[in-house]
PDB file of C-alpha atoms and ligand atoms in Angstrom:
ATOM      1  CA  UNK A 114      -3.881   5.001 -24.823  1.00 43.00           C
ATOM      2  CA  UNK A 115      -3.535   1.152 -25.910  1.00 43.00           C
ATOM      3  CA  UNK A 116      -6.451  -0.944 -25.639  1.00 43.00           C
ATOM      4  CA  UNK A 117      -4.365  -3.698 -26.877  1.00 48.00           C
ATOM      5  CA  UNK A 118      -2.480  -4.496 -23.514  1.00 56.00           C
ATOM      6  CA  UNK A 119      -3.259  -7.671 -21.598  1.00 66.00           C
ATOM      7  CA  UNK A 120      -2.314  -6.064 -18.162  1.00 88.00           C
ATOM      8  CA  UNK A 121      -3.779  -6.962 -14.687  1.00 92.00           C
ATOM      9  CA  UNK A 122      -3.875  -4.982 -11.806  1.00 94.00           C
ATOM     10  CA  UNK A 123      -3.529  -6.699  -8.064  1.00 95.00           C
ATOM     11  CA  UNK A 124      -4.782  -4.507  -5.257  1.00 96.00           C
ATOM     12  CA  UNK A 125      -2.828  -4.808  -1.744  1.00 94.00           C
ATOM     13  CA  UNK A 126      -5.528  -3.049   0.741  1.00 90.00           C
ATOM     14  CA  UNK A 127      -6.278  -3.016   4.074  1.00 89.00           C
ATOM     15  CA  UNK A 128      -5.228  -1.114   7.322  1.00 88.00           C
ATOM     16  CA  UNK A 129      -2.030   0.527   8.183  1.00 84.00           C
ATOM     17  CA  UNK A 130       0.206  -2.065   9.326  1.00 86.00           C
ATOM     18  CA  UNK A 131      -1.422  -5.017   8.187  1.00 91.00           C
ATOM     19  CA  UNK A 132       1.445  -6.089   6.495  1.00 89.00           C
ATOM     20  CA  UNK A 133       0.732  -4.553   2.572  1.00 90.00           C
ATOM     21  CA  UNK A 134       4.521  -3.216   2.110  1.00 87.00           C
ATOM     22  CA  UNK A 135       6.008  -7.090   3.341  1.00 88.00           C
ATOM     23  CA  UNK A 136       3.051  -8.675   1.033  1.00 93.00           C
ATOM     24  CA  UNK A 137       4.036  -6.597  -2.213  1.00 93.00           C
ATOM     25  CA  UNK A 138       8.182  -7.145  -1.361  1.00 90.00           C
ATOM     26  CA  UNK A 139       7.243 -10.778  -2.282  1.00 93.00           C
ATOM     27  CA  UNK A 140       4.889 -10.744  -4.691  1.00 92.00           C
ATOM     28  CA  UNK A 141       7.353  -8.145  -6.535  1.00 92.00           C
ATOM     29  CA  UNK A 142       9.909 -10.959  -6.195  1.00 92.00           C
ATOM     30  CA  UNK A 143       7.416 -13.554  -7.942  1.00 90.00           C
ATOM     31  CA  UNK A 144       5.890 -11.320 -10.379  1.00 87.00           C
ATOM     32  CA  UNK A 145       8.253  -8.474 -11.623  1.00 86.00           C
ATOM     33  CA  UNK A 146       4.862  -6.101 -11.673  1.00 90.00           C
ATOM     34  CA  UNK A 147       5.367  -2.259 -11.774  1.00 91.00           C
ATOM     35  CA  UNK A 148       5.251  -1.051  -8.410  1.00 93.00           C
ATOM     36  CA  UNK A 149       2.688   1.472  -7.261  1.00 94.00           C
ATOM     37  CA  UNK A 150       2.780   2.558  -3.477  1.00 93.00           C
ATOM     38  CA  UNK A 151       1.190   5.454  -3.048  1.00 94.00           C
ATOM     39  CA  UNK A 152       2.667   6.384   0.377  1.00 91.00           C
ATOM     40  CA  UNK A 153       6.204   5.336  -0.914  1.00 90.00           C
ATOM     41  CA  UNK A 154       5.855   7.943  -3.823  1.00 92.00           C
ATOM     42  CA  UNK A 155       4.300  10.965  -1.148  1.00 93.00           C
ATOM     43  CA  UNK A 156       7.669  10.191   1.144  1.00 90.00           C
ATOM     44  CA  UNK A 157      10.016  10.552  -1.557  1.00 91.00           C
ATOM     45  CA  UNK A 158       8.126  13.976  -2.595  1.00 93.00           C
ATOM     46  CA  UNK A 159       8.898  14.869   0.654  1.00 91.00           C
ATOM     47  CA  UNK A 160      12.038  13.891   0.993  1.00 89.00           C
ATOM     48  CA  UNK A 161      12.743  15.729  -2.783  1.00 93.00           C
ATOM     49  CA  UNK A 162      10.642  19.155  -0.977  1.00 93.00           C
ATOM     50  CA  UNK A 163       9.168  18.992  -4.367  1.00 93.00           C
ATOM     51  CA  UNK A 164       5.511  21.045  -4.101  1.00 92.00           C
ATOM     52  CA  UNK A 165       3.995  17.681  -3.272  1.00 92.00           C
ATOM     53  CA  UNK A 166       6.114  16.654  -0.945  1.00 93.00           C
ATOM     54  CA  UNK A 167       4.719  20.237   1.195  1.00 93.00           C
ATOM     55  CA  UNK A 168       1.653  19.666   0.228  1.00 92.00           C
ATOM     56  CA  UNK A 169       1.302  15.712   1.664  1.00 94.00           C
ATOM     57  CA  UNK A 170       3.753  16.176   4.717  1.00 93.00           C
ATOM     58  CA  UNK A 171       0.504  18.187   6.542  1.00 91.00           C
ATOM     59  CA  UNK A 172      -1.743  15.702   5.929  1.00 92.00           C
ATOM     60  CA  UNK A 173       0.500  12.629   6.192  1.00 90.00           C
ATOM     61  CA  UNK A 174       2.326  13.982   9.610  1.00 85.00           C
ATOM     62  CA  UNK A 175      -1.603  14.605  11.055  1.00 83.00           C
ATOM     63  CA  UNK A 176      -2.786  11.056  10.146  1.00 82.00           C
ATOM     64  CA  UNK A 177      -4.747  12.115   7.726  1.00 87.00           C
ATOM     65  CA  UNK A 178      -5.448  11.150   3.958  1.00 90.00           C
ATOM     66  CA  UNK A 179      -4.109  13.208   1.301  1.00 95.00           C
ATOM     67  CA  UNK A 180      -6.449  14.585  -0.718  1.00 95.00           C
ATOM     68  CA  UNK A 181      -8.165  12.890  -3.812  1.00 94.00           C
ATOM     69  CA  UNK A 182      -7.396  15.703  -6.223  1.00 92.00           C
ATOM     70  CA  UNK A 183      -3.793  15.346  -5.392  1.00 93.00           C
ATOM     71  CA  UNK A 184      -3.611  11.253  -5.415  1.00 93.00           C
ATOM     72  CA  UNK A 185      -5.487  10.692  -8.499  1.00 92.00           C
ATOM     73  CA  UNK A 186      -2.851  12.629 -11.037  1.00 90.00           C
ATOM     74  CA  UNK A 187      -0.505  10.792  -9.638  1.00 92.00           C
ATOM     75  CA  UNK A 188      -1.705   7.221 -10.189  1.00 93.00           C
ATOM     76  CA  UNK A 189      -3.349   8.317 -13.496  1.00 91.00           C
ATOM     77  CA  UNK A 190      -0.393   9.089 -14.692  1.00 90.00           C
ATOM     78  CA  UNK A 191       1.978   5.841 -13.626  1.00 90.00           C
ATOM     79  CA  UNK A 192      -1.053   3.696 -15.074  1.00 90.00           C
ATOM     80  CA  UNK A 193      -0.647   5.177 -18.521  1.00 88.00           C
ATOM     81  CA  UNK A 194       2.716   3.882 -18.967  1.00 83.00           C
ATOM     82  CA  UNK A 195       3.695  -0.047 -19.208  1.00 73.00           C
ATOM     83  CA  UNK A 196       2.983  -1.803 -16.987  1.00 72.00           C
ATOM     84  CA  UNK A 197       6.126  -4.389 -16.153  1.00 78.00           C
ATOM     85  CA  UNK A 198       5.519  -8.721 -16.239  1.00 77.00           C
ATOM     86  CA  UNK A 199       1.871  -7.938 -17.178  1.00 83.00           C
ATOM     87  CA  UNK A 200       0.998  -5.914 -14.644  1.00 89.00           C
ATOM     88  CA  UNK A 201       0.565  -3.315 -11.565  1.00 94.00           C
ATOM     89  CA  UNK A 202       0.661  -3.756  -7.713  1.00 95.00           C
ATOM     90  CA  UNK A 203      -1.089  -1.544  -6.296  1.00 95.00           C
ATOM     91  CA  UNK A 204      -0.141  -0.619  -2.539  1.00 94.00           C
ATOM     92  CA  UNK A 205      -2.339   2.025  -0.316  1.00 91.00           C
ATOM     93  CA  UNK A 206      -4.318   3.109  -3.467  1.00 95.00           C
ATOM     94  CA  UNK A 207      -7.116   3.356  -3.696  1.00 96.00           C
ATOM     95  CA  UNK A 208      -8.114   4.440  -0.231  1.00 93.00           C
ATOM     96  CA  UNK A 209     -11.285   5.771  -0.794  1.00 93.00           C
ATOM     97  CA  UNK A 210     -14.563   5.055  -3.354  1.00 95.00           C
ATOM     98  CA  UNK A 211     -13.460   7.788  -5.463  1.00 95.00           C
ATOM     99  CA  UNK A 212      -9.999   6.708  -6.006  1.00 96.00           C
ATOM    100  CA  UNK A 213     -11.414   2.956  -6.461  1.00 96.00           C
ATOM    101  CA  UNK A 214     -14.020   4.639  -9.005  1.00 96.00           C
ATOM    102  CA  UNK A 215     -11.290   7.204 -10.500  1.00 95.00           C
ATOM    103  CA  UNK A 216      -9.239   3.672 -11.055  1.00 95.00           C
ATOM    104  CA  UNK A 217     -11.764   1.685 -12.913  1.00 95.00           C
ATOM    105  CA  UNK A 218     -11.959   4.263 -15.245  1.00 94.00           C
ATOM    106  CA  UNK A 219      -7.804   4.747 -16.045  1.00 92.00           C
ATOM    107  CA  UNK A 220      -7.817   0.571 -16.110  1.00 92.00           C
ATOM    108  CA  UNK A 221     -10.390   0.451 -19.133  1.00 92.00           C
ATOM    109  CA  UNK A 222      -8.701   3.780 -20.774  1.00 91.00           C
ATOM    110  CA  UNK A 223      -5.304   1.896 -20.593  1.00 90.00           C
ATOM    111  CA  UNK A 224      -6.557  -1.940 -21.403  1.00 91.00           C
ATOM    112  CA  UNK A 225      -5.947  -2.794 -17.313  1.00 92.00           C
ATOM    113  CA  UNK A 226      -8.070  -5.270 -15.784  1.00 93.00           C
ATOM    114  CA  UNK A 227      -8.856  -4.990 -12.430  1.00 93.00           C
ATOM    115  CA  UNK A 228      -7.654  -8.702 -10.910  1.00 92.00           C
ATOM    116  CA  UNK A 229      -8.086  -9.055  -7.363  1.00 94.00           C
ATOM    117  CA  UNK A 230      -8.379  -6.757  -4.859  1.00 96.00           C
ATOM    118  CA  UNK A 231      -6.970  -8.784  -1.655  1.00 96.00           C
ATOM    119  CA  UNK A 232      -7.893  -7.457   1.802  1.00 95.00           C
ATOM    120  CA  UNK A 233      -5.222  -8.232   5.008  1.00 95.00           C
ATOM    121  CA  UNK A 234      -8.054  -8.234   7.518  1.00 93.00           C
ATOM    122  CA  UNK A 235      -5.930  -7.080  10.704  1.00 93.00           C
ATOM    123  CA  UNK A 236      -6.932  -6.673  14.135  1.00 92.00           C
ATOM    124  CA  UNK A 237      -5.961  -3.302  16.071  1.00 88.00           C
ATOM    125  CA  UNK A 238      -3.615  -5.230  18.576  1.00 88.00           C
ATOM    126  CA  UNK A 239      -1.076  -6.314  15.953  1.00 91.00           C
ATOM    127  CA  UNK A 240      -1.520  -3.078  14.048  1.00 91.00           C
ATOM    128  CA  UNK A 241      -0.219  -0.746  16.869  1.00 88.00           C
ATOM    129  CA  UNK A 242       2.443  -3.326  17.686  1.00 89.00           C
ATOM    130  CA  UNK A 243       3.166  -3.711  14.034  1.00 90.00           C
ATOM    131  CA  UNK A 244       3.493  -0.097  13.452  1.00 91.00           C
ATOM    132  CA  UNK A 245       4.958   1.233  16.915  1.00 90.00           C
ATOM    133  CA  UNK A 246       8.184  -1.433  16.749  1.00 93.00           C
ATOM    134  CA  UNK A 247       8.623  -0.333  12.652  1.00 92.00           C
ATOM    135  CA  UNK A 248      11.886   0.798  11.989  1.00 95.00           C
ATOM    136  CA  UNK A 249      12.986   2.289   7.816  1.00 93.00           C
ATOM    137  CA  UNK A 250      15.291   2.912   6.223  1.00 94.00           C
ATOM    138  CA  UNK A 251      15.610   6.833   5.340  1.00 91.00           C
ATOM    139  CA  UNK A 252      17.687   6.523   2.210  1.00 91.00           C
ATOM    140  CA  UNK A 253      17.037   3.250   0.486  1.00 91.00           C
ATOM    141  CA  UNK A 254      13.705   2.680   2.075  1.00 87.00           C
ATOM    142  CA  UNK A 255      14.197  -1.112   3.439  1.00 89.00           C
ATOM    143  CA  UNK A 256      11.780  -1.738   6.328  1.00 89.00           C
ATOM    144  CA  UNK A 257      12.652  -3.560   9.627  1.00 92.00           C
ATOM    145  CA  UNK A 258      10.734  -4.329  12.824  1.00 92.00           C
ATOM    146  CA  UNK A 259      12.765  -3.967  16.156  1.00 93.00           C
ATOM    147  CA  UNK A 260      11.023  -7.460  16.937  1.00 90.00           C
ATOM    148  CA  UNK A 261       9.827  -8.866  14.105  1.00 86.00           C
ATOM    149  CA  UNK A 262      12.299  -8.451  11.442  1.00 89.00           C
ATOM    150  CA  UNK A 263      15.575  -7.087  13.541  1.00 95.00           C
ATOM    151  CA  UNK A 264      17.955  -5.474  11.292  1.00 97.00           C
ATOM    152  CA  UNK A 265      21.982  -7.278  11.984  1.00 97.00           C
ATOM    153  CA  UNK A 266      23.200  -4.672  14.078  1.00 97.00           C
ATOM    154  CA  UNK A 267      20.583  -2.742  16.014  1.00 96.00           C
ATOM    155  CA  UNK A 268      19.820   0.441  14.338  1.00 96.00           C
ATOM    156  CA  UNK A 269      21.337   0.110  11.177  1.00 97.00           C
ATOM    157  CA  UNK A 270      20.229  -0.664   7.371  1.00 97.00           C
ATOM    158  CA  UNK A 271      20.993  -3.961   6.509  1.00 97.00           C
ATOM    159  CA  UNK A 272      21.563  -3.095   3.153  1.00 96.00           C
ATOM    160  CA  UNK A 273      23.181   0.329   2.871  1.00 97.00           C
ATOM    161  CA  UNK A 274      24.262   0.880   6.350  1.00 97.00           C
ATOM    162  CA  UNK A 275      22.522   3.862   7.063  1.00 97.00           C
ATOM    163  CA  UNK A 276      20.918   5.052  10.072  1.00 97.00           C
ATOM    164  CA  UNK A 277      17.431   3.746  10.606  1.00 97.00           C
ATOM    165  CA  UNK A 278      14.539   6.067  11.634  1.00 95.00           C
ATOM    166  CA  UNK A 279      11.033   6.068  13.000  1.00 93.00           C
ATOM    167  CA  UNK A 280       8.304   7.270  10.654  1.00 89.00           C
ATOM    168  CA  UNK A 281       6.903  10.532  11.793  1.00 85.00           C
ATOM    169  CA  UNK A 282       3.031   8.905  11.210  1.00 85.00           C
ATOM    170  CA  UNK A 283       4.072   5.298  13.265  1.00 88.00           C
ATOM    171  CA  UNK A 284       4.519   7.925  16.604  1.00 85.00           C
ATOM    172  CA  UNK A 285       1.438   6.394  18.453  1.00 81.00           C
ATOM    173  CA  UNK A 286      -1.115   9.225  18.627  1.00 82.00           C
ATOM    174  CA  UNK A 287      -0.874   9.434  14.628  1.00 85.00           C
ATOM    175  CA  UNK A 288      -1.196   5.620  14.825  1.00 87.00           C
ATOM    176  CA  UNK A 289      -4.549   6.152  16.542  1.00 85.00           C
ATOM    177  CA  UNK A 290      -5.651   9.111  14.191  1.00 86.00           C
ATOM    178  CA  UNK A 291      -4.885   6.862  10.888  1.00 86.00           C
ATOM    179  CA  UNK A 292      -6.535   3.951  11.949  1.00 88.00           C
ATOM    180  CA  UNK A 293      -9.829   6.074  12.923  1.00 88.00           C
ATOM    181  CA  UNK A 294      -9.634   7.810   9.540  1.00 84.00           C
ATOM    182  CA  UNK A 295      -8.970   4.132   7.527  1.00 87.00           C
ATOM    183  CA  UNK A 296     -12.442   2.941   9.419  1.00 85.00           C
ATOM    184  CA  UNK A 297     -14.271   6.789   7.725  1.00 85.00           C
ATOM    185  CA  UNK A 298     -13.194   6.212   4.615  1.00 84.00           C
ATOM    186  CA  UNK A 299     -10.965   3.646   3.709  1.00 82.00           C
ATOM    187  CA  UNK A 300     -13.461   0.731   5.022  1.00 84.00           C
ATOM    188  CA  UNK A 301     -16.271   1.499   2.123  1.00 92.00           C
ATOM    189  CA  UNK A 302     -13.415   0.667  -0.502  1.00 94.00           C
ATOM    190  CA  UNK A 303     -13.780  -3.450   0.437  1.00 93.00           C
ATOM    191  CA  UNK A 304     -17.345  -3.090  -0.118  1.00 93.00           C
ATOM    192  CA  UNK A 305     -17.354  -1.645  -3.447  1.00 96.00           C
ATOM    193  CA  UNK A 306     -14.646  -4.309  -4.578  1.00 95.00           C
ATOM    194  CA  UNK A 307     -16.996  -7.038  -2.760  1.00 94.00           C
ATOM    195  CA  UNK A 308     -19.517  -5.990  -4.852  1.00 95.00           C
ATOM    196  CA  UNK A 309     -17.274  -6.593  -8.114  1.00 94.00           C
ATOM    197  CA  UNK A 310     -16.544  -9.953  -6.584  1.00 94.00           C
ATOM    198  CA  UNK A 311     -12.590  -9.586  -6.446  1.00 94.00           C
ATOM    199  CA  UNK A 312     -12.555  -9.381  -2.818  1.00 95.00           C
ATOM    200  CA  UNK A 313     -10.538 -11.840  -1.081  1.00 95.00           C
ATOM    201  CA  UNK A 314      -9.945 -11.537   2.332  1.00 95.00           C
ATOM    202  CA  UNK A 315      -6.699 -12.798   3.763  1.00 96.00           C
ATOM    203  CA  UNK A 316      -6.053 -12.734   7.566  1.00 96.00           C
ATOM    204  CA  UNK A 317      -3.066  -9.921   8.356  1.00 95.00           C
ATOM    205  CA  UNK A 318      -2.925 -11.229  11.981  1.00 95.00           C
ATOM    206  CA  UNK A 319      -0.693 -14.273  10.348  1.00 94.00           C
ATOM    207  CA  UNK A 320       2.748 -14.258  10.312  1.00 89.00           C
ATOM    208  CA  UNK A 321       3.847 -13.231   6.331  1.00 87.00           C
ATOM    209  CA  UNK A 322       5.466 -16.573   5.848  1.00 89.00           C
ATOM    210  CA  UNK A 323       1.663 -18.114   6.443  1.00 94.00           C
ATOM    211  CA  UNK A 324      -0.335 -15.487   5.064  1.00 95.00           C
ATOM    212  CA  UNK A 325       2.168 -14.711   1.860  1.00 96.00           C
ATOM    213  CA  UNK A 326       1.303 -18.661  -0.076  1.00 96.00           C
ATOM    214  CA  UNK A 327      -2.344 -17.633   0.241  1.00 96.00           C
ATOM    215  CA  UNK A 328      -1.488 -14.604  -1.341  1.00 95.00           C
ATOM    216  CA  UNK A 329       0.494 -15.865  -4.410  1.00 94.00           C
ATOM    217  CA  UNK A 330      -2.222 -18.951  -4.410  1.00 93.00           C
ATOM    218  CA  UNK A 331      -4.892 -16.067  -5.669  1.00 92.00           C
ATOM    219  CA  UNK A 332      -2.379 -14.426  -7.468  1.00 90.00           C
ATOM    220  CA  UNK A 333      -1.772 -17.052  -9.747  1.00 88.00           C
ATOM    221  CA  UNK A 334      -5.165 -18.437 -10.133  1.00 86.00           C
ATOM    222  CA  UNK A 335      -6.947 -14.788 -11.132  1.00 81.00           C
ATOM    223  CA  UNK A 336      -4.497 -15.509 -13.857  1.00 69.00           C
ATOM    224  CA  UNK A 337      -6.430 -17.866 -15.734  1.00 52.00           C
ATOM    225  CA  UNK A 338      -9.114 -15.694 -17.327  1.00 50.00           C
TER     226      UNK A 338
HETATM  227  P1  AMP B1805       1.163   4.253   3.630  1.00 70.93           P
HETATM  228  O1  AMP B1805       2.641   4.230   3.428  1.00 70.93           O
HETATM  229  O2  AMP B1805       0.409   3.563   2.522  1.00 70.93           O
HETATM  230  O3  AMP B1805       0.740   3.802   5.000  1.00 70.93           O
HETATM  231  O4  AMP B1805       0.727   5.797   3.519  1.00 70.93           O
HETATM  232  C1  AMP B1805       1.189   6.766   4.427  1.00 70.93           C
HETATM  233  C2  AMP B1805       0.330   8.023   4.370  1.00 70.93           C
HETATM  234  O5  AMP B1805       0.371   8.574   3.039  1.00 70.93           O
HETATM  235  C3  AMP B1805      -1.147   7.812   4.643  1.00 70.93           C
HETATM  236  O6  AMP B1805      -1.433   7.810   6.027  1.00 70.93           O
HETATM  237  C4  AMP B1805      -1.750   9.025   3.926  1.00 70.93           C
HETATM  238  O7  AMP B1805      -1.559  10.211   4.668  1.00 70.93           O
HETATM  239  C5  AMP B1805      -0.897   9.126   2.684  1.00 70.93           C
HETATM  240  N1  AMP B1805      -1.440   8.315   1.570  1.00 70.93           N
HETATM  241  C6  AMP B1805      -0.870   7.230   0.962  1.00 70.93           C
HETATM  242  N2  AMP B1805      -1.644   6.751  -0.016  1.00 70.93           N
HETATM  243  C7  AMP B1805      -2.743   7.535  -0.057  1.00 70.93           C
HETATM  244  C8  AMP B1805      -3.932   7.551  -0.850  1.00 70.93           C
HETATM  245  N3  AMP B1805      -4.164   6.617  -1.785  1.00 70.93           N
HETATM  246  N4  AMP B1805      -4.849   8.517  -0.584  1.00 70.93           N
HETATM  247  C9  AMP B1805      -4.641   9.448   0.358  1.00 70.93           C
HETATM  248  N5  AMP B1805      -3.567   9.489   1.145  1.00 70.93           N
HETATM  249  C10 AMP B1805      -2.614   8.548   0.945  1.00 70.93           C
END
């Protein structure tokens, strides 16, 4: 426990597919903050076969939240440690009011403040194309879109040359399934961080290179207590 720290935590949120693992690629370039995507650290479980790996691939495969008891260990536990450049990103965390409550709690125990919780508003049309054309990386985790973002030679990583793969939840009927389960659950979360006032809504239909300098724009200003 340090009370002393002076670190800030920046919320990525919104649907699957509205853009939140492109966003935090960027803002990681501009602000060196320790990295905290939830669904990142449940696919590398998996690929491990570590015990949470089995547990999440049932859940995650269905289109279906993992549960809280398992998520909120996990985060707890990255949020204790130092935070990197003053801060945390948080991607696809929380995704329900208990996880947003659970992390108000580990911010004060830690000296975290709770900065802005940005919201990619993104309509279903460019979330199934979004998510059907995505294309990543199985070892080194680089994402690509077969229209969007086309890798140099078709099917390949860019960066380490491996084989790139679909992701088992982007096969359309989970598509469907998570998006029906982010409106249950997930959709309460931008209330409760409306009514903290560190909602800002940025529109996911845009094309990164528009939406991103809104992005940084609040990132910088929430910086100025
Ligand atoms: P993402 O990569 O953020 O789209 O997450 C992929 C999948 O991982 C989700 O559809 C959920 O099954 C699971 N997941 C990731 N983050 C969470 C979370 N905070 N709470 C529950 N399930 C999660």
């Amino acid at each position: 426990m340090s009370g002393s720290r002076d670190n800030r935590a920046i919320i990525l949120f919104g649907p699957p597919g509205a853009g939140k693992g492109t966003q935090a690629d960027r803002l990681l370039r501009d602000l060196g903050f320790e990295y905290i995507a939830t669904g990142d650290i449940l696919r590398e479980a998996i690929a491990k076969k570590t015990p949470l790996g089995r547990r999440a691939s049932e859940y995650m495969n269905a289109g279906q939240l993992v549960p809280d008891e398992v998520m909120i260990p996990i985060v707890e536990e990255r949020l204790a440690k130092e935070g990197r450049g003053g801060g945390f990103l948080l991607d696809g965390f929380p995704r329900t009011v208990r996880q947003a409550e659970m992390l108000d709690k580990a911010a004060e125990r830690n000296g975290i403040r709770i900065g802005r919780a940005i919201y990619l508003k993104t309509s279903r049309e460019v979330i199934v194309q979004r998510l059907s054309g995505r294309r990543v990386c199985p070892k080194c985790g680089a994402t690509y879109h077969v229209r969007n973002i086309p890798p140099k030679v078709q099917g390949v990583c860019d960066r380490c040359g491996s084989e790139l793969a679909q992701r088992e939840d982007d096969q359309e009927q989970a598509i469907v399934r998570r998006l029906v389960e982010y409106e249950k659950q997930t959709a309460d979360v931008i209330n409760y961080y409306r009514g903290k006032g560190v909602l800002a809504e940025i529109d996911g239909d845009l094309p990164v290179d528009e939406s991103y300098p809104q992005i940084a724009r609040l990132v910088a200003e929430d910086h100025s207590p």
